[in-house]
PDB file of N, CA, C and O in Angstrom:
ATOM      1  N   MET K 734     -23.786  17.390 -20.508  1.00  0.00           N
ATOM      2  CA  MET K 734     -23.992  16.691 -22.326  1.00  0.00           C
ATOM      3  C   MET K 734     -25.025  15.705 -21.605  1.00  0.00           C
ATOM      4  O   MET K 734     -24.857  15.036 -20.281  1.00  0.00           O
ATOM      5  N   LYS K 735     -25.794  15.639 -22.169  1.00  0.00           N
ATOM      6  CA  LYS K 735     -26.798  14.615 -22.587  1.00  0.00           C
ATOM      7  C   LYS K 735     -26.849  13.165 -22.550  1.00  0.00           C
ATOM      8  O   LYS K 735     -26.358  13.523 -23.784  1.00  0.00           O
ATOM      9  N   ALA K 736     -26.841  12.002 -22.151  1.00  0.00           N
ATOM     10  CA  ALA K 736     -26.862  10.816 -23.165  1.00  0.00           C
ATOM     11  C   ALA K 736     -28.318  10.421 -23.231  1.00  0.00           C
ATOM     12  O   ALA K 736     -29.474  10.506 -22.981  1.00  0.00           O
ATOM     13  N   THR K 737     -28.009   9.503 -24.396  1.00  0.00           N
ATOM     14  CA  THR K 737     -29.503   8.966 -24.477  1.00  0.00           C
ATOM     15  C   THR K 737     -29.549   7.686 -23.649  1.00  0.00           C
ATOM     16  O   THR K 737     -28.770   7.531 -22.758  1.00  0.00           O
ATOM     17  N   GLU K 738     -30.868   7.071 -23.708  1.00  0.00           N
ATOM     18  CA  GLU K 738     -31.411   5.819 -22.857  1.00  0.00           C
ATOM     19  C   GLU K 738     -30.141   4.877 -22.712  1.00  0.00           C
ATOM     20  O   GLU K 738     -29.904   4.038 -21.733  1.00  0.00           O
ATOM     21  N   ILE K 739     -29.844   4.787 -24.301  1.00  0.00           N
ATOM     22  CA  ILE K 739     -28.816   3.914 -24.575  1.00  0.00           C
ATOM     23  C   ILE K 739     -27.588   3.663 -23.916  1.00  0.00           C
ATOM     24  O   ILE K 739     -26.520   3.125 -23.105  1.00  0.00           O
ATOM     25  N   GLU K 740     -26.954   4.909 -23.836  1.00  0.00           N
ATOM     26  CA  GLU K 740     -25.523   5.588 -23.638  1.00  0.00           C
ATOM     27  C   GLU K 740     -25.877   5.566 -22.095  1.00  0.00           C
ATOM     28  O   GLU K 740     -24.689   5.307 -21.286  1.00  0.00           O
ATOM     29  N   SER K 741     -26.703   5.588 -21.681  1.00  0.00           N
ATOM     30  CA  SER K 741     -26.958   5.592 -19.932  1.00  0.00           C
ATOM     31  C   SER K 741     -26.817   4.321 -19.223  1.00  0.00           C
ATOM     32  O   SER K 741     -26.191   3.811 -18.390  1.00  0.00           O
ATOM     33  N   LYS K 742     -27.884   2.925 -20.153  1.00  0.00           N
ATOM     34  CA  LYS K 742     -27.851   1.785 -19.624  1.00  0.00           C
ATOM     35  C   LYS K 742     -25.949   1.315 -19.919  1.00  0.00           C
ATOM     36  O   LYS K 742     -25.454   0.286 -18.800  1.00  0.00           O
ATOM     37  N   GLN K 743     -25.067   1.848 -21.110  1.00  0.00           N
ATOM     38  CA  GLN K 743     -23.760   1.524 -21.141  1.00  0.00           C
ATOM     39  C   GLN K 743     -22.995   1.979 -20.052  1.00  0.00           C
ATOM     40  O   GLN K 743     -22.360   1.130 -19.082  1.00  0.00           O
ATOM     41  N   PHE K 744     -23.685   3.123 -19.640  1.00  0.00           N
ATOM     42  CA  PHE K 744     -22.412   3.901 -18.692  1.00  0.00           C
ATOM     43  C   PHE K 744     -23.171   2.752 -17.276  1.00  0.00           C
ATOM     44  O   PHE K 744     -21.839   2.974 -16.516  1.00  0.00           O
ATOM     45  N   ASP K 745     -24.317   2.008 -17.054  1.00  0.00           N
ATOM     46  CA  ASP K 745     -24.138   2.097 -15.993  1.00  0.00           C
ATOM     47  C   ASP K 745     -23.757   0.503 -16.167  1.00  0.00           C
ATOM     48  O   ASP K 745     -23.115   0.087 -14.945  1.00  0.00           O
ATOM     49  N   LYS K 746     -23.631   0.029 -16.782  1.00  0.00           N
ATOM     50  CA  LYS K 746     -23.193  -1.311 -16.602  1.00  0.00           C
ATOM     51  C   LYS K 746     -21.583  -1.259 -17.057  1.00  0.00           C
ATOM     52  O   LYS K 746     -21.274  -2.003 -16.042  1.00  0.00           O
ATOM     53  N   ALA K 747     -20.800  -0.418 -17.408  1.00  0.00           N
ATOM     54  CA  ALA K 747     -19.400   0.026 -17.073  1.00  0.00           C
ATOM     55  C   ALA K 747     -19.468   0.023 -15.715  1.00  0.00           C
ATOM     56  O   ALA K 747     -17.987  -0.283 -15.193  1.00  0.00           O
ATOM     57  N   LEU K 748     -20.478   1.033 -15.136  1.00  0.00           N
ATOM     58  CA  LEU K 748     -19.794   1.888 -13.868  1.00  0.00           C
ATOM     59  C   LEU K 748     -20.219   0.459 -12.915  1.00  0.00           C
ATOM     60  O   LEU K 748     -19.147  -0.071 -12.264  1.00  0.00           O
ATOM     61  N   ASP K 749     -21.056  -0.887 -13.043  1.00  0.00           N
ATOM     62  CA  ASP K 749     -21.290  -1.856 -12.591  1.00  0.00           C
ATOM     63  C   ASP K 749     -19.942  -3.071 -12.528  1.00  0.00           C
ATOM     64  O   ASP K 749     -19.659  -3.489 -11.368  1.00  0.00           O
ATOM     65  N   THR K 750     -19.533  -3.310 -13.422  1.00  0.00           N
ATOM     66  CA  THR K 750     -18.119  -3.885 -13.762  1.00  0.00           C
ATOM     67  C   THR K 750     -16.775  -3.024 -12.937  1.00  0.00           C
ATOM     68  O   THR K 750     -16.300  -3.669 -12.439  1.00  0.00           O
ATOM     69  N   PHE K 751     -16.626  -1.798 -12.659  1.00  0.00           N
ATOM     70  CA  PHE K 751     -15.953  -1.334 -12.390  1.00  0.00           C
ATOM     71  C   PHE K 751     -16.023  -1.631 -10.928  1.00  0.00           C
ATOM     72  O   PHE K 751     -14.944  -1.745 -10.139  1.00  0.00           O
ATOM     73  N   ILE K 752     -16.929  -1.537 -10.610  1.00  0.00           N
ATOM     74  CA  ILE K 752     -17.338  -1.462  -9.308  1.00  0.00           C
ATOM     75  C   ILE K 752     -16.952  -3.076  -8.778  1.00  0.00           C
ATOM     76  O   ILE K 752     -16.911  -3.248  -7.340  1.00  0.00           O
ATOM     77  N   GLU K 753     -17.707  -4.367  -9.358  1.00  0.00           N
ATOM     78  CA  GLU K 753     -17.239  -5.797  -9.100  1.00  0.00           C
ATOM     79  C   GLU K 753     -16.189  -5.754  -9.033  1.00  0.00           C
ATOM     80  O   GLU K 753     -15.326  -6.784  -8.259  1.00  0.00           O
ATOM     81  N   LEU K 754     -15.064  -5.451 -10.457  1.00  0.00           N
ATOM     82  CA  LEU K 754     -13.667  -5.727  -9.985  1.00  0.00           C
ATOM     83  C   LEU K 754     -12.629  -4.723  -9.111  1.00  0.00           C
ATOM     84  O   LEU K 754     -12.072  -5.321  -8.341  1.00  0.00           O
ATOM     85  N   TYR K 755     -13.676  -3.585  -8.685  1.00  0.00           N
ATOM     86  CA  TYR K 755     -13.175  -3.347  -7.331  1.00  0.00           C
ATOM     87  C   TYR K 755     -13.103  -3.803  -6.068  1.00  0.00           C
ATOM     88  O   TYR K 755     -12.075  -3.982  -5.362  1.00  0.00           O
ATOM     89  N   ASN K 756     -14.312  -4.353  -5.662  1.00  0.00           N
ATOM     90  CA  ASN K 756     -14.444  -4.985  -4.461  1.00  0.00           C
ATOM     91  C   ASN K 756     -13.449  -6.067  -4.898  1.00  0.00           C
ATOM     92  O   ASN K 756     -13.828  -7.370  -3.621  1.00  0.00           O
ATOM     93  N   ASN K 757     -13.593  -6.630  -6.036  1.00  0.00           N
ATOM     94  CA  ASN K 757     -12.632  -8.270  -5.683  1.00  0.00           C
ATOM     95  C   ASN K 757     -11.410  -8.286  -5.712  1.00  0.00           C
ATOM     96  O   ASN K 757     -10.897  -9.379  -5.899  1.00  0.00           O
ATOM     97  N   LEU K 758     -10.579  -6.784  -5.517  1.00  0.00           N
ATOM     98  CA  LEU K 758      -9.281  -6.822  -5.045  1.00  0.00           C
ATOM     99  C   LEU K 758      -9.196  -7.661  -4.567  1.00  0.00           C
ATOM    100  O   LEU K 758      -9.511  -7.299  -3.130  1.00  0.00           O
ATOM    101  N   GLU K 759      -7.961  -7.951  -4.003  1.00  0.00           N
ATOM    102  CA  GLU K 759      -6.926  -8.464  -3.052  1.00  0.00           C
ATOM    103  C   GLU K 759      -6.615  -7.246  -1.902  1.00  0.00           C
ATOM    104  O   GLU K 759      -6.344  -6.357  -2.535  1.00  0.00           O
ATOM    105  N   ALA K 760      -6.873  -7.639  -0.784  1.00  0.00           N
ATOM    106  CA  ALA K 760      -6.012  -6.533   0.137  1.00  0.00           C
ATOM    107  C   ALA K 760      -5.203  -6.473   0.091  1.00  0.00           C
ATOM    108  O   ALA K 760      -4.224  -7.191  -0.162  1.00  0.00           O
ATOM    109  N   ASP K 761      -4.614  -4.892   0.324  1.00  0.00           N
ATOM    110  CA  ASP K 761      -3.343  -4.585   0.241  1.00  0.00           C
ATOM    111  C   ASP K 761      -2.815  -4.721   1.830  1.00  0.00           C
ATOM    112  O   ASP K 761      -3.010  -3.319   2.596  1.00  0.00           O
ATOM    113  N   VAL K 762      -1.908  -5.745   2.220  1.00  0.00           N
ATOM    114  CA  VAL K 762      -1.784  -6.116   3.359  1.00  0.00           C
ATOM    115  C   VAL K 762      -0.113  -5.447   3.377  1.00  0.00           C
ATOM    116  O   VAL K 762       0.697  -5.539   2.908  1.00  0.00           O
ATOM    117  N   PRO K 763       0.068  -4.785   4.671  1.00  0.00           N
ATOM    118  CA  PRO K 763       1.371  -3.872   4.564  1.00  0.00           C
ATOM    119  C   PRO K 763       2.466  -4.839   4.857  1.00  0.00           C
ATOM    120  O   PRO K 763       2.083  -5.881   5.869  1.00  0.00           O
ATOM    121  N   VAL K 764       3.649  -4.722   4.875  1.00  0.00           N
ATOM    122  CA  VAL K 764       4.751  -5.726   5.045  1.00  0.00           C
ATOM    123  C   VAL K 764       5.149  -5.833   6.323  1.00  0.00           C
ATOM    124  O   VAL K 764       5.392  -6.484   7.185  1.00  0.00           O
ATOM    125  N   ILE K 765       4.921  -4.418   7.269  1.00  0.00           N
ATOM    126  CA  ILE K 765       5.399  -4.408   8.603  1.00  0.00           C
ATOM    127  C   ILE K 765       4.467  -3.547   9.020  1.00  0.00           C
ATOM    128  O   ILE K 765       3.604  -2.568   8.756  1.00  0.00           O
ATOM    129  N   GLN K 766       3.559  -3.791  10.347  1.00  0.00           N
ATOM    130  CA  GLN K 766       2.710  -3.033  10.718  1.00  0.00           C
ATOM    131  C   GLN K 766       3.407  -2.585  11.531  1.00  0.00           C
ATOM    132  O   GLN K 766       3.492  -3.121  12.987  1.00  0.00           O
ATOM    133  N   PHE K 767       3.263  -1.257  11.797  1.00  0.00           N
ATOM    134  CA  PHE K 767       3.960  -0.284  12.478  1.00  0.00           C
ATOM    135  C   PHE K 767       2.869   0.268  13.417  1.00  0.00           C
ATOM    136  O   PHE K 767       1.523  -0.090  13.302  1.00  0.00           O
ATOM    137  N   SER K 768       2.905   0.403  14.307  1.00  0.00           N
ATOM    138  CA  SER K 768       2.156   1.127  15.642  1.00  0.00           C
ATOM    139  C   SER K 768       1.709   2.618  14.871  1.00  0.00           C
ATOM    140  O   SER K 768       2.738   2.738  14.993  1.00  0.00           O
ATOM    141  N   ASN K 769       0.582   2.725  15.670  1.00  0.00           N
ATOM    142  CA  ASN K 769       0.325   4.271  15.663  1.00  0.00           C
ATOM    143  C   ASN K 769       1.077   5.196  16.234  1.00  0.00           C
ATOM    144  O   ASN K 769       1.425   6.774  15.334  1.00  0.00           O
ATOM    145  N   ASP K 770       1.696   5.493  16.907  1.00  0.00           N
ATOM    146  CA  ASP K 770       2.951   6.507  16.863  1.00  0.00           C
ATOM    147  C   ASP K 770       4.292   6.935  16.380  1.00  0.00           C
ATOM    148  O   ASP K 770       4.747   7.834  16.072  1.00  0.00           O
ATOM    149  N   VAL K 771       4.544   5.207  15.662  1.00  0.00           N
ATOM    150  CA  VAL K 771       5.747   4.877  14.868  1.00  0.00           C
ATOM    151  C   VAL K 771       4.885   5.692  13.584  1.00  0.00           C
ATOM    152  O   VAL K 771       5.989   6.610  12.724  1.00  0.00           O
ATOM    153  N   LEU K 772       4.002   5.185  13.039  1.00  0.00           N
ATOM    154  CA  LEU K 772       3.442   5.863  11.788  1.00  0.00           C
ATOM    155  C   LEU K 772       3.330   7.560  11.773  1.00  0.00           C
ATOM    156  O   LEU K 772       3.369   7.973  10.848  1.00  0.00           O
ATOM    157  N   GLN K 773       3.032   7.621  13.069  1.00  0.00           N
ATOM    158  CA  GLN K 773       3.069   9.487  13.177  1.00  0.00           C
ATOM    159  C   GLN K 773       4.379  10.408  12.881  1.00  0.00           C
ATOM    160  O   GLN K 773       4.392  11.253  12.637  1.00  0.00           O
ATOM    161  N   GLN K 774       5.295   9.344  13.406  1.00  0.00           N
ATOM    162  CA  GLN K 774       6.393   9.938  13.178  1.00  0.00           C
ATOM    163  C   GLN K 774       6.823  10.344  12.477  1.00  0.00           C
ATOM    164  O   GLN K 774       7.811  10.967  11.820  1.00  0.00           O
ATOM    165  N   ILE K 775       6.587   8.815  11.180  1.00  0.00           N
ATOM    166  CA  ILE K 775       6.986   8.826   9.709  1.00  0.00           C
ATOM    167  C   ILE K 775       6.506   9.940   8.793  1.00  0.00           C
ATOM    168  O   ILE K 775       7.173  10.467   8.183  1.00  0.00           O
ATOM    169  N   GLU K 776       4.932  10.460   9.437  1.00  0.00           N
ATOM    170  CA  GLU K 776       4.695  11.495   8.709  1.00  0.00           C
ATOM    171  C   GLU K 776       5.079  12.328   9.199  1.00  0.00           C
ATOM    172  O   GLU K 776       4.965  13.434   7.710  1.00  0.00           O
ATOM    173  N   GLN K 777       5.455  12.487  10.206  1.00  0.00           N
ATOM    174  CA  GLN K 777       5.815  13.944  10.847  1.00  0.00           C
ATOM    175  C   GLN K 777       7.524  14.396  10.167  1.00  0.00           C
ATOM    176  O   GLN K 777       7.883  15.507   9.342  1.00  0.00           O
ATOM    177  N   ALA K 778       8.122  13.030  10.249  1.00  0.00           N
ATOM    178  CA  ALA K 778       9.585  13.027   9.292  1.00  0.00           C
ATOM    179  C   ALA K 778       9.459  13.434   7.823  1.00  0.00           C
ATOM    180  O   ALA K 778       9.861  14.366   7.174  1.00  0.00           O
ATOM    181  N   LYS K 779       8.044  12.723   6.800  1.00  0.00           N
ATOM    182  CA  LYS K 779       8.221  13.113   5.705  1.00  0.00           C
ATOM    183  C   LYS K 779       7.671  14.023   5.179  1.00  0.00           C
ATOM    184  O   LYS K 779       7.873  15.084   4.338  1.00  0.00           O
ATOM    185  N   GLN K 780       6.436  15.072   6.230  1.00  0.00           N
ATOM    186  CA  GLN K 780       6.430  16.048   5.863  1.00  0.00           C
ATOM    187  C   GLN K 780       7.486  17.460   6.065  1.00  0.00           C
ATOM    188  O   GLN K 780       7.806  18.463   5.317  1.00  0.00           O
ATOM    189  N   ALA K 781       8.508  17.341   7.105  1.00  0.00           N
ATOM    190  CA  ALA K 781       9.634  17.825   7.509  1.00  0.00           C
ATOM    191  C   ALA K 781      10.620  17.824   6.618  1.00  0.00           C
ATOM    192  O   ALA K 781      11.320  18.731   5.915  1.00  0.00           O
ATOM    193  N   TYR K 782      11.179  16.136   6.061  1.00  0.00           N
ATOM    194  CA  TYR K 782      12.169  16.155   4.930  1.00  0.00           C
ATOM    195  C   TYR K 782      11.826  15.650   3.186  1.00  0.00           C
ATOM    196  O   TYR K 782      12.748  15.749   2.930  1.00  0.00           O
ATOM    197  N   GLY K 783      10.592  15.844   3.145  1.00  0.00           N
ATOM    198  CA  GLY K 783      10.031  14.741   2.083  1.00  0.00           C
ATOM    199  C   GLY K 783       9.854  13.429   2.164  1.00  0.00           C
ATOM    200  O   GLY K 783      10.901  12.890   2.820  1.00  0.00           O
ATOM    201  N   ASN K 784       9.081  12.811   1.409  1.00  0.00           N
ATOM    202  CA  ASN K 784       9.105  11.564   1.331  1.00  0.00           C
ATOM    203  C   ASN K 784       9.925  10.473   0.648  1.00  0.00           C
ATOM    204  O   ASN K 784      10.587   9.263   1.119  1.00  0.00           O
ATOM    205  N   ASP K 785      10.879  10.930  -0.237  1.00  0.00           N
ATOM    206  CA  ASP K 785      12.019  10.181  -0.667  1.00  0.00           C
ATOM    207  C   ASP K 785      12.999  10.257   0.391  1.00  0.00           C
ATOM    208  O   ASP K 785      13.771   8.975   0.520  1.00  0.00           O
ATOM    209  N   VAL K 786      13.375  11.401   0.636  1.00  0.00           N
ATOM    210  CA  VAL K 786      14.609  11.179   2.005  1.00  0.00           C
ATOM    211  C   VAL K 786      14.092  10.352   3.074  1.00  0.00           C
ATOM    212  O   VAL K 786      14.740   9.141   3.551  1.00  0.00           O
ATOM    213  N   ILE K 787      12.777  10.099   3.799  1.00  0.00           N
ATOM    214  CA  ILE K 787      12.211   9.081   4.954  1.00  0.00           C
ATOM    215  C   ILE K 787      12.247   7.759   4.212  1.00  0.00           C
ATOM    216  O   ILE K 787      12.860   6.813   4.736  1.00  0.00           O
ATOM    217  N   ASP K 788      11.636   7.915   3.325  1.00  0.00           N
ATOM    218  CA  ASP K 788      11.709   6.021   2.181  1.00  0.00           C
ATOM    219  C   ASP K 788      13.127   5.356   2.411  1.00  0.00           C
ATOM    220  O   ASP K 788      13.082   4.659   2.883  1.00  0.00           O
ATOM    221  N   GLU K 789      14.080   6.634   1.748  1.00  0.00           N
ATOM    222  CA  GLU K 789      15.399   6.227   1.775  1.00  0.00           C
ATOM    223  C   GLU K 789      15.878   5.519   3.388  1.00  0.00           C
ATOM    224  O   GLU K 789      16.330   4.605   3.256  1.00  0.00           O
ATOM    225  N   LYS K 790      15.781   6.961   4.062  1.00  0.00           N
ATOM    226  CA  LYS K 790      16.382   6.109   5.504  1.00  0.00           C
ATOM    227  C   LYS K 790      15.898   4.670   5.555  1.00  0.00           C
ATOM    228  O   LYS K 790      16.761   4.083   6.705  1.00  0.00           O
ATOM    229  N   ILE K 791      14.336   5.027   6.004  1.00  0.00           N
ATOM    230  CA  ILE K 791      13.792   3.502   6.557  1.00  0.00           C
ATOM    231  C   ILE K 791      14.405   2.141   5.685  1.00  0.00           C
ATOM    232  O   ILE K 791      14.718   1.700   6.482  1.00  0.00           O
ATOM    233  N   ASN K 792      14.773   2.508   4.502  1.00  0.00           N
ATOM    234  CA  ASN K 792      15.042   0.931   4.094  1.00  0.00           C
ATOM    235  C   ASN K 792      16.656   0.595   4.207  1.00  0.00           C
ATOM    236  O   ASN K 792      17.336  -0.048   4.120  1.00  0.00           O
ATOM    237  N   ILE K 793      17.432   2.262   4.488  1.00  0.00           N
ATOM    238  CA  ILE K 793      18.916   1.819   4.978  1.00  0.00           C
ATOM    239  C   ILE K 793      18.442   0.957   6.325  1.00  0.00           C
ATOM    240  O   ILE K 793      19.281  -0.208   6.753  1.00  0.00           O
ATOM    241  N   VAL K 794      18.232   1.920   7.108  1.00  0.00           N
ATOM    242  CA  VAL K 794      17.749   0.839   8.791  1.00  0.00           C
ATOM    243  C   VAL K 794      16.909  -0.534   8.529  1.00  0.00           C
ATOM    244  O   VAL K 794      17.631  -1.488   9.125  1.00  0.00           O
ATOM    245  N   ILE K 795      16.413  -0.498   7.826  1.00  0.00           N
ATOM    246  CA  ILE K 795      15.694  -2.353   7.927  1.00  0.00           C
ATOM    247  C   ILE K 795      17.009  -2.954   6.935  1.00  0.00           C
ATOM    248  O   ILE K 795      16.962  -3.962   6.970  1.00  0.00           O
ATOM    249  N   ARG K 796      17.346  -2.355   6.343  1.00  0.00           N
ATOM    250  CA  ARG K 796      18.214  -3.656   5.110  1.00  0.00           C
ATOM    251  C   ARG K 796      19.427  -3.934   6.095  1.00  0.00           C
ATOM    252  O   ARG K 796      19.718  -4.812   6.127  1.00  0.00           O
ATOM    253  N   GLU K 797      20.095  -2.752   7.122  1.00  0.00           N
ATOM    254  CA  GLU K 797      20.494  -2.887   7.856  1.00  0.00           C
ATOM    255  C   GLU K 797      20.352  -3.914   9.102  1.00  0.00           C
ATOM    256  O   GLU K 797      21.220  -4.995   9.276  1.00  0.00           O
ATOM    257  N   LEU K 798      19.374  -3.954   9.228  1.00  0.00           N
ATOM    258  CA  LEU K 798      18.867  -4.195  10.704  1.00  0.00           C
ATOM    259  C   LEU K 798      18.338  -6.354  10.239  1.00  0.00           C
ATOM    260  O   LEU K 798      18.784  -7.305  10.440  1.00  0.00           O
ATOM    261  N   LEU K 799      17.951  -6.325   9.044  1.00  0.00           N
ATOM    262  CA  LEU K 799      18.120  -7.702   7.904  1.00  0.00           C
ATOM    263  C   LEU K 799      19.437  -7.929   8.457  1.00  0.00           C
ATOM    264  O   LEU K 799      19.603  -9.624   7.687  1.00  0.00           O
ATOM    265  N   SER K 800      20.361  -7.011   7.798  1.00  0.00           N
ATOM    266  CA  SER K 800      21.761  -8.357   7.632  1.00  0.00           C
ATOM    267  C   SER K 800      22.215  -8.854   9.157  1.00  0.00           C
ATOM    268  O   SER K 800      22.931  -9.664   8.925  1.00  0.00           O
ATOM    269  N   TRP K 801      21.305  -8.458  10.086  1.00  0.00           N
ATOM    270  CA  TRP K 801      21.721  -8.968  10.993  1.00  0.00           C
ATOM    271  C   TRP K 801      21.471 -10.835  11.500  1.00  0.00           C
ATOM    272  O   TRP K 801      22.009 -11.485  11.959  1.00  0.00           O
ATOM    273  N   LEU K 802      20.550 -10.934  10.463  1.00  0.00           N
ATOM    274  CA  LEU K 802      19.865 -12.178  10.248  1.00  0.00           C
ATOM    275  C   LEU K 802      20.575 -12.800   9.383  1.00  0.00           C
ATOM    276  O   LEU K 802      20.635 -12.881   8.518  1.00  0.00           O
ATOM    277  N   ASP K 803      20.035 -14.118   9.948  1.00  0.00           N
ATOM    278  CA  ASP K 803      20.515 -15.393   8.990  1.00  0.00           C
ATOM    279  C   ASP K 803      19.226 -15.744   8.580  1.00  0.00           C
ATOM    280  O   ASP K 803      18.256 -16.277   8.662  1.00  0.00           O
ATOM    281  N   LEU K 804      18.826 -15.088   7.162  1.00  0.00           N
ATOM    282  CA  LEU K 804      17.900 -15.539   6.049  1.00  0.00           C
ATOM    283  C   LEU K 804      17.815 -16.825   5.452  1.00  0.00           C
ATOM    284  O   LEU K 804      16.765 -16.788   4.970  1.00  0.00           O
ATOM    285  N   THR K 805      18.777 -17.389   5.794  1.00  0.00           N
ATOM    286  CA  THR K 805      18.943 -18.730   4.953  1.00  0.00           C
ATOM    287  C   THR K 805      18.244 -20.257   6.156  1.00  0.00           C
ATOM    288  O   THR K 805      17.756 -21.139   5.648  1.00  0.00           O
ATOM    289  N   HIS K 806      17.815 -19.644   7.303  1.00  0.00           N
ATOM    290  CA  HIS K 806      17.367 -19.954   8.117  1.00  0.00           C
ATOM    291  C   HIS K 806      16.185 -20.445   8.532  1.00  0.00           C
ATOM    292  O   HIS K 806      15.344 -19.256   7.852  1.00  0.00           O
ATOM    293  N   GLN K 807      15.239 -21.810   8.400  1.00  0.00           N
ATOM    294  CA  GLN K 807      14.319 -21.601   7.734  1.00  0.00           C
ATOM    295  C   GLN K 807      13.138 -22.083   8.733  1.00  0.00           C
ATOM    296  O   GLN K 807      13.495 -23.239   9.624  1.00  0.00           O
ATOM    297  N   LYS K 808      12.024 -21.508   9.387  1.00  0.00           N
ATOM    298  CA  LYS K 808      11.094 -22.089  10.505  1.00  0.00           C
ATOM    299  C   LYS K 808      10.827 -23.741  10.441  1.00  0.00           C
ATOM    300  O   LYS K 808      10.472 -23.882   9.073  1.00  0.00           O
ATOM    301  N   ASP K 809      10.801 -24.187  11.444  1.00  0.00           N
ATOM    302  CA  ASP K 809      10.286 -25.385  11.414  1.00  0.00           C
ATOM    303  C   ASP K 809       9.078 -25.339  10.952  1.00  0.00           C
ATOM    304  O   ASP K 809       8.386 -24.958  11.902  1.00  0.00           O
ATOM    305  N   GLN K 810       8.688 -26.380  10.423  1.00  0.00           N
ATOM    306  CA  GLN K 810       7.024 -26.915   9.834  1.00  0.00           C
ATOM    307  C   GLN K 810       6.342 -28.180  10.864  1.00  0.00           C
ATOM    308  O   GLN K 810       6.682 -28.961  11.174  1.00  0.00           O
TER     309      GLN K 810
END
């Protein structure tokens, strides 16, 4: 499909706007920083058992771990 000069300029402007929006997005910071070996094990488990199963299992374990903590306690500032 051939574009006219006007269409080409409109496309260039739209693309520049899209790139600017993308560059201004906030970084997606993970809630938990897993070590590389744990990330590898999670990926292996997901390949073997599927994403949904492993995500559910991890959520169960984390929920249980957090239940041991007094989450109403706040750090002194």
